[in-house]
């Protein structure tokens, strides 16, 4: 493939206006998911659960693949898989070391199940590929409503448990000594995280879910240690990554995930550079 053909495959703005009018549900769904990912990502980083996100995504992928094979709603299957993984982590993985060990067991199991189900599926190959790399441009109005409901559940749930959850995330031993239900909060949070992962898979797929739920928050925490400010920055970075990625994906023939992950990674690199310059200059975050 010559460079001109490669450029046309990645960026081709022919009929861009018509595509933009047709695919506004994808932009709305992406913005909703970016807000959820930006908020929950800060808590994930505070609780050192980045690895757990990947483990949940693998079982979410297995649930979605099973739903595809059996002919029912893929999003429902993804949510079921995510919540099952989240419950296992929440009930069995109290400490970071124990949780990481359980995640390491869940990841290959979920990935293996997902590959098995996709191997048995005889439908369109694009459906298989979409579970791994995202298929946000295929979102319709009904799916947008489902995502908005899921996002509302996650955000309302986080708002209810935010203060004790952040206390338990910062110092679990002191929180437990003061009567904070650390184990109950952990289970509640991982269930909310599981729902978020299931929704994020619609954008970036099972393989690259960390770019939506981890990278924006990691970039924000390079710039500030204040939870409120970090959430705001994380949401802004996630919105830029997801909405910008979708807008670029409409101009090419590639899945949306490479665009989202590239923008997200670029933001993280810039934030890291700014943080280093601030540290040299002695400027607090």
C-alpha positions as a printed Julia matrix, in Angstrom:
285×3 Matrix{Float64}:
   0.0     0.0    0.0
   1.47    3.37  -1.03
   1.44    6.39   1.37
  -1.46    8.08  -0.44
  -3.69    5.02  -0.1
  -2.69    4.64   3.53
  -3.6     8.28   4.24
  -6.98    7.81   2.53
  -7.65    4.81   4.77
  -6.82    6.72   7.96
  -8.22   10.15   7.0
 -10.75   10.72   4.24
 -13.2    13.57   4.77
 -15.38   12.77   1.78
 -19.1    13.05   2.69
 -18.04   13.94   6.23
 -21.0    16.24   6.86
 -23.55   13.58   5.96
 -21.82   11.01   8.16
 -21.74   13.43  11.07
 -25.5    13.98  10.87
 -26.18   10.24  10.76
 -23.88    9.29  13.6
 -24.75   11.85  16.27
 -25.87    9.01  18.62
 -22.28    7.76  18.62
 -21.01   11.19  19.67
 -23.59   11.46  22.44
 -22.84    7.95  23.71
 -19.1     8.66  23.57
 -19.51   11.86  25.59
 -21.59   10.05  28.23
 -19.04    7.27  28.53
 -16.19    9.77  28.72
 -17.8    11.48  31.72
 -18.24    8.13  33.48
 -14.71    7.01  32.63
 -13.2    10.31  33.73
 -14.91   10.23  37.12
 -14.46    6.57  38.0
 -10.89    6.52  36.7
  -9.75    8.82  39.51
 -11.11    6.39  42.1
  -9.53    3.46  40.26
  -6.14    5.18  40.46
  -6.66    6.06  44.14
  -7.44    2.42  44.92
  -4.6     1.05  42.74
  -7.05   -0.98  40.63
  -5.72   -0.37  37.12
  -4.86   -4.05  36.69
  -8.31   -5.05  37.98
  -9.95   -3.01  35.21
  -8.22   -5.17  32.63
  -9.36   -8.34  34.39
 -12.97   -7.18  34.48
 -12.79   -6.24  30.8
 -11.76   -9.78  29.84
 -14.82  -11.34  31.52
 -16.97   -8.56  30.08
 -15.62   -9.56  26.67
 -16.47  -13.2   27.42
 -20.02  -12.22  28.39
 -20.44  -10.17  25.22
 -19.06  -12.99  23.08
 -21.45  -15.47  24.72
 -24.37  -13.12  24.03
 -23.28  -12.81  20.39
 -23.11  -16.59  20.07
 -26.5   -17.19  21.72
 -28.24  -14.38  19.85
 -29.18  -11.97  22.62
 -28.16   -8.4   23.44
 -24.38   -8.0   23.46
 -24.44   -5.08  25.92
 -26.45   -7.16  28.41
 -23.96  -10.01  28.1
 -21.09   -7.59  28.59
 -22.67   -6.13  31.74
 -23.33   -9.6   33.18
 -19.73  -10.64  32.58
 -18.41   -7.42  34.12
 -20.57   -7.66  37.24
 -19.61  -11.32  37.79
 -15.92  -10.41  37.59
 -16.46   -7.39  39.82
 -18.22   -9.48  42.46
 -15.36  -11.99  42.49
 -12.83   -9.2   42.94
 -14.91   -7.37  45.52
 -15.66  -10.42  47.67
 -12.32  -12.22  47.4
  -9.75   -9.52  46.72
  -9.57   -7.31  49.8
  -5.92   -6.25  49.54
  -4.08   -5.01  46.46
  -1.79   -8.07  46.32
  -4.67  -10.54  46.68
  -6.77   -8.59  44.16
  -3.92   -8.6   41.62
  -3.5   -12.35  42.01
  -7.22  -12.93  41.41
  -7.14  -10.58  38.42
  -4.21  -12.52  36.97
  -6.33  -15.68  37.19
  -9.48  -14.07  35.76
  -7.8   -12.45  32.74
  -6.7   -15.58  30.83
  -9.89  -17.39  31.83
 -12.11  -14.61  30.48
 -10.03  -14.14  27.35
 -10.03  -17.89  26.67
 -13.81  -18.1   27.08
 -14.31  -15.11  24.81
 -12.1   -16.59  22.08
 -13.96  -19.92  22.38
 -17.36  -18.24  21.96
 -16.15  -16.16  19.01
 -14.69  -19.27  17.36
 -18.1   -20.96  17.59
 -19.92  -17.87  16.26
 -20.65  -18.17  12.53
 -21.99  -14.66  11.89
 -20.31  -11.55  10.48
 -16.61  -11.23  11.3
 -17.11   -7.49  11.9
 -19.18   -8.35  14.99
 -16.29  -10.4   16.39
 -13.76   -7.68  15.65
 -15.97   -5.01  17.21
 -15.92   -6.71  20.62
 -12.13   -6.42  20.7
 -11.66   -2.97  19.17
 -14.94   -1.13  19.8
 -17.95   -0.35  17.63
 -19.22    3.0   18.87
 -20.09    4.2   15.35
 -22.75    1.47  15.21
 -24.57    2.7   18.33
 -28.25    3.47  17.78
 -30.73    5.57  19.78
 -31.88    2.64  21.92
 -28.3     1.87  22.93
 -27.72    5.52  23.77
 -30.67    5.39  26.18
 -29.21    2.23  27.76
 -25.83    3.89  28.15
 -27.34    7.03  29.67
 -29.2     4.89  32.22
 -26.03    2.95  33.01
 -24.05    6.17  33.35
 -26.69    7.63  35.7
 -26.53    4.51  37.89
 -22.73    4.72  38.1
 -22.56    8.47  38.77
 -25.38    8.48  41.34
 -23.84    5.47  43.06
 -20.44    7.16  43.19
 -21.99   10.37  44.53
 -23.63    8.44  47.39
 -20.48    6.61  48.49
 -17.84    9.16  47.4
 -16.68   10.51  50.77
 -16.35    7.2   52.67
 -15.0     5.52  49.52
 -12.18    8.06  49.12
 -11.43    7.81  52.85
 -11.25    4.02  52.61
  -9.12    4.3   49.45
  -6.62    6.64  51.09
  -6.27    4.84  54.44
  -8.32    1.62  54.69
  -7.01    0.64  58.13
  -7.97    3.92  59.77
 -11.29    3.92  57.93
 -12.08    0.42  59.2
 -11.11    1.43  62.74
 -13.55    4.33  62.56
 -16.43    2.09  61.53
 -16.4     2.71  57.77
 -17.71   -0.44  55.98
 -14.58   -0.94  53.91
 -15.55   -4.36  52.47
 -19.08   -3.21  51.58
 -17.72   -0.09  49.88
 -15.25   -2.23  47.95
 -18.0    -4.51  46.65
 -20.25   -1.55  45.75
 -17.42    0.19  43.92
 -16.33   -2.8   41.88
 -19.93   -3.36  40.77
 -20.07    0.26  39.56
 -16.68   -0.28  37.95
 -17.98   -3.4   36.22
 -20.87   -1.47  34.7
 -18.44    1.23  33.54
 -16.14   -1.33  31.94
 -19.06   -2.93  30.09
 -20.03    0.46  28.67
 -16.44    1.41  27.83
 -16.02   -1.76  25.75
 -18.57   -0.28  23.32
 -16.06    2.51  22.56
 -12.59    0.98  22.65
 -13.22   -2.77  22.9
 -12.03   -5.25  25.48
  -8.35   -4.96  24.59
  -7.97   -1.21  25.01
 -10.42   -0.38  27.81
  -7.6     1.02  29.97
  -7.27    3.98  27.59
 -10.72    5.22  28.64
 -10.84    4.28  32.32
  -7.19    4.77  33.3
  -5.22    7.06  30.97
  -7.29   10.28  31.39
  -7.21    9.92  35.18
  -3.48    9.13  35.11
  -2.89   12.28  33.07
  -5.01   14.37  35.45
  -3.15   13.07  38.5
   0.12   14.14  36.89
  -1.13   17.71  37.15
  -2.89   17.78  40.53
  -3.3    15.74  43.71
  -6.65   17.33  44.62
  -9.48   14.83  44.03
 -12.03   17.4   42.83
  -9.66   19.05  40.39
  -8.38   15.65  39.25
 -11.94   14.51  38.43
 -12.6    17.67  36.42
  -9.36   17.33  34.43
  -9.9    13.6   33.93
 -13.38   14.17  32.51
 -12.07   16.89  30.18
  -9.25   14.63  28.95
 -11.64   11.7   28.45
 -14.06   13.9   26.49
 -11.28   15.15  24.23
 -10.05   11.6   23.65
 -13.42    9.96  22.98
 -15.23   12.69  21.07
 -12.08   13.61  19.16
 -11.45    9.94  18.38
 -14.97    9.43  17.07
 -14.76   12.55  14.89
 -11.51   11.3   13.39
 -12.84    7.75  12.98
 -15.73    9.08  10.87
 -13.12   10.33   8.4
 -11.42    6.97   7.99
 -12.14    3.28   7.62
 -10.39    2.15  10.8
 -12.04    1.23  14.13
 -12.49    4.09  16.58
 -10.13    2.64  19.21
  -6.79    3.58  17.56
  -7.86    7.23  17.39
  -9.12    7.3   21.0
  -6.05    5.58  22.39
  -3.63    7.77  20.43
  -5.25   11.01  21.6
  -5.44    9.71  25.17
  -1.77    8.71  25.15
  -0.74   12.06  23.68
  -2.6    13.88  26.47
  -0.83   11.73  29.07
   2.56   12.49  27.52
   1.84   16.24  27.55
   0.6    16.1   31.15
   3.72   14.2   32.2
   5.92   16.78  30.5
   4.06   19.64  32.2
   4.37   17.88  35.57
   8.13   17.49  35.15
   8.55   21.16  34.23
   6.47   22.17  37.25
   8.55   19.98  39.54
  11.79   21.54  38.27
  10.35   25.01  38.76
   8.99   24.13  42.22
   5.38   24.89  41.23
   2.82   22.87  43.27
   0.0    21.02  41.52
